[in-house]
Amino acid sequence: MKKSMTETAYDILSKSEGPQSFIKLWSSVVKDMGLTPAQADNQIAQFYTDLSIDGRFFSLAGNRWDLKSRYSSAESNVDTDSLSVEDDEDEEEDEKEDQGEE
């Protein structure tokens, strides 16, 4: 049975001693899976998406990737309480107030 791109990436990172840049990881996946240049071009975006949603992988600064299991939960969890999300209505009301409209 053929391995998926994320399974291949997991194996590669498991054998490495630390994080890898996305491009280096992708190049290794392409080589291990024997993808043609055309296949690689067609699959790179899907691979990035798959890495992003697969809970086994951890995205680091500088577009580097590693296995989440190598990091404590404090290092790998984002405090969402500090994030601010404004919806479009709030932004429109703020703009009107700034312009003296109500």
Short mmCIF file of C-alpha atoms in Angstrom, two decimals:
data_model
loop_
_atom_site.label_atom_id
_atom_site.label_comp_id
_atom_site.label_asym_id
_atom_site.label_seq_id
_atom_site.Cartn_x
_atom_site.Cartn_y
_atom_site.Cartn_z
CA MET A 1 0.00 0.00 0.00
CA LYS A 2 1.27 3.44 -0.95
CA LYS A 3 1.88 5.89 1.89
CA SER A 4 0.27 9.32 1.92
CA MET A 5 2.28 12.51 1.74
CA THR A 6 1.73 13.18 5.46
CA GLU A 7 2.72 9.63 6.42
CA THR A 8 5.89 10.09 4.38
CA ALA A 9 6.55 13.46 6.05
CA TYR A 10 5.98 11.90 9.47
CA ASP A 11 8.55 9.20 8.73
CA ILE A 12 11.04 11.81 7.50
CA LEU A 13 10.63 14.02 10.56
CA SER A 14 10.76 11.00 12.87
CA LYS A 15 14.21 10.20 11.52
CA SER A 16 15.44 13.80 11.68
CA GLU A 17 16.86 15.39 14.80
CA GLY A 18 14.74 18.52 14.64
CA PRO A 19 12.55 20.78 12.56
CA GLN A 20 12.93 21.17 8.82
CA SER A 21 11.99 23.98 6.52
CA PHE A 22 8.85 23.34 4.54
CA ILE A 23 10.80 23.28 1.26
CA LYS A 24 13.36 20.79 2.56
CA LEU A 25 10.59 18.57 3.96
CA TRP A 26 8.61 18.80 0.70
CA SER A 27 11.71 17.97 -1.34
CA SER A 28 12.27 14.86 0.78
CA VAL A 29 8.63 13.81 0.41
CA VAL A 30 8.80 14.29 -3.37
CA LYS A 31 11.98 12.22 -3.57
CA ASP A 32 10.72 9.43 -1.27
CA MET A 33 7.41 9.17 -3.11
CA GLY A 34 9.01 9.38 -6.55
CA LEU A 35 6.82 12.26 -7.71
CA THR A 36 7.50 13.86 -11.06
CA PRO A 37 8.07 17.62 -11.19
CA ALA A 38 4.54 18.08 -12.57
CA GLN A 39 3.04 15.96 -9.79
CA ALA A 40 5.06 17.91 -7.21
CA ASP A 41 3.79 21.23 -8.59
CA ASN A 42 0.21 19.96 -8.47
CA GLN A 43 0.47 18.57 -4.93
CA ILE A 44 2.48 21.14 -2.95
CA ALA A 45 -0.53 23.19 -1.84
CA GLN A 46 -2.41 20.06 -0.79
CA PHE A 47 0.62 18.89 1.18
CA TYR A 48 0.81 22.22 3.04
CA THR A 49 -2.89 22.02 3.85
CA ASP A 50 -2.58 18.43 5.02
CA LEU A 51 0.35 19.31 7.30
CA SER A 52 -1.61 22.21 8.74
CA ILE A 53 -4.64 20.15 9.71
CA ASP A 54 -2.84 16.98 10.79
CA GLY A 55 -2.46 17.15 14.57
CA ARG A 56 0.87 15.32 14.53
CA PHE A 57 2.72 18.26 12.98
CA PHE A 58 3.78 21.56 14.51
CA SER A 59 4.41 24.76 12.55
CA LEU A 60 7.30 26.88 13.82
CA ALA A 61 8.53 30.35 12.94
CA GLY A 62 10.22 30.66 9.58
CA ASN A 63 7.92 28.10 7.93
CA ARG A 64 9.67 25.22 9.68
CA TRP A 65 7.84 22.06 10.64
CA ASP A 66 8.38 19.41 13.27
CA LEU A 67 6.51 16.69 15.12
CA LYS A 68 4.18 18.04 17.76
CA SER A 69 5.17 15.19 20.07
CA ARG A 70 8.59 16.84 20.56
CA TYR A 71 7.05 19.88 22.24
CA SER A 72 5.30 20.41 25.54
CA SER A 73 1.67 21.39 25.42
CA ALA A 74 2.65 24.85 26.66
CA GLU A 75 4.91 25.29 23.63
CA SER A 76 2.47 23.91 21.10
CA ASN A 77 -0.80 25.48 22.22
CA VAL A 78 -1.82 29.02 21.29
CA ASP A 79 -3.58 31.10 23.91
CA THR A 80 -6.70 32.06 21.99
CA ASP A 81 -7.87 34.40 24.78
CA SER A 82 -5.31 36.93 23.58
CA LEU A 83 -6.60 36.89 20.00
CA SER A 84 -8.98 39.58 18.85
CA VAL A 85 -11.46 38.99 16.09
CA GLU A 86 -13.68 41.76 14.81
CA ASP A 87 -16.54 41.15 12.47
CA ASP A 88 -17.38 43.40 9.55
CA GLU A 89 -20.31 45.10 11.31
CA ASP A 90 -18.12 46.28 14.18
CA GLU A 91 -15.58 47.65 11.71
CA GLU A 92 -18.30 49.51 9.78
CA GLU A 93 -19.68 51.04 13.00
CA ASP A 94 -16.19 52.11 14.05
CA GLU A 95 -15.62 53.76 10.65
CA LYS A 96 -18.93 55.66 10.88
CA GLU A 97 -18.08 56.89 14.39
CA ASP A 98 -14.66 58.02 13.17
CA GLN A 99 -16.36 60.00 10.38
CA GLY A 100 -18.94 61.53 12.76
CA GLU A 101 -21.84 59.47 11.37
CA GLU A 102 -24.25 57.34 13.33
#
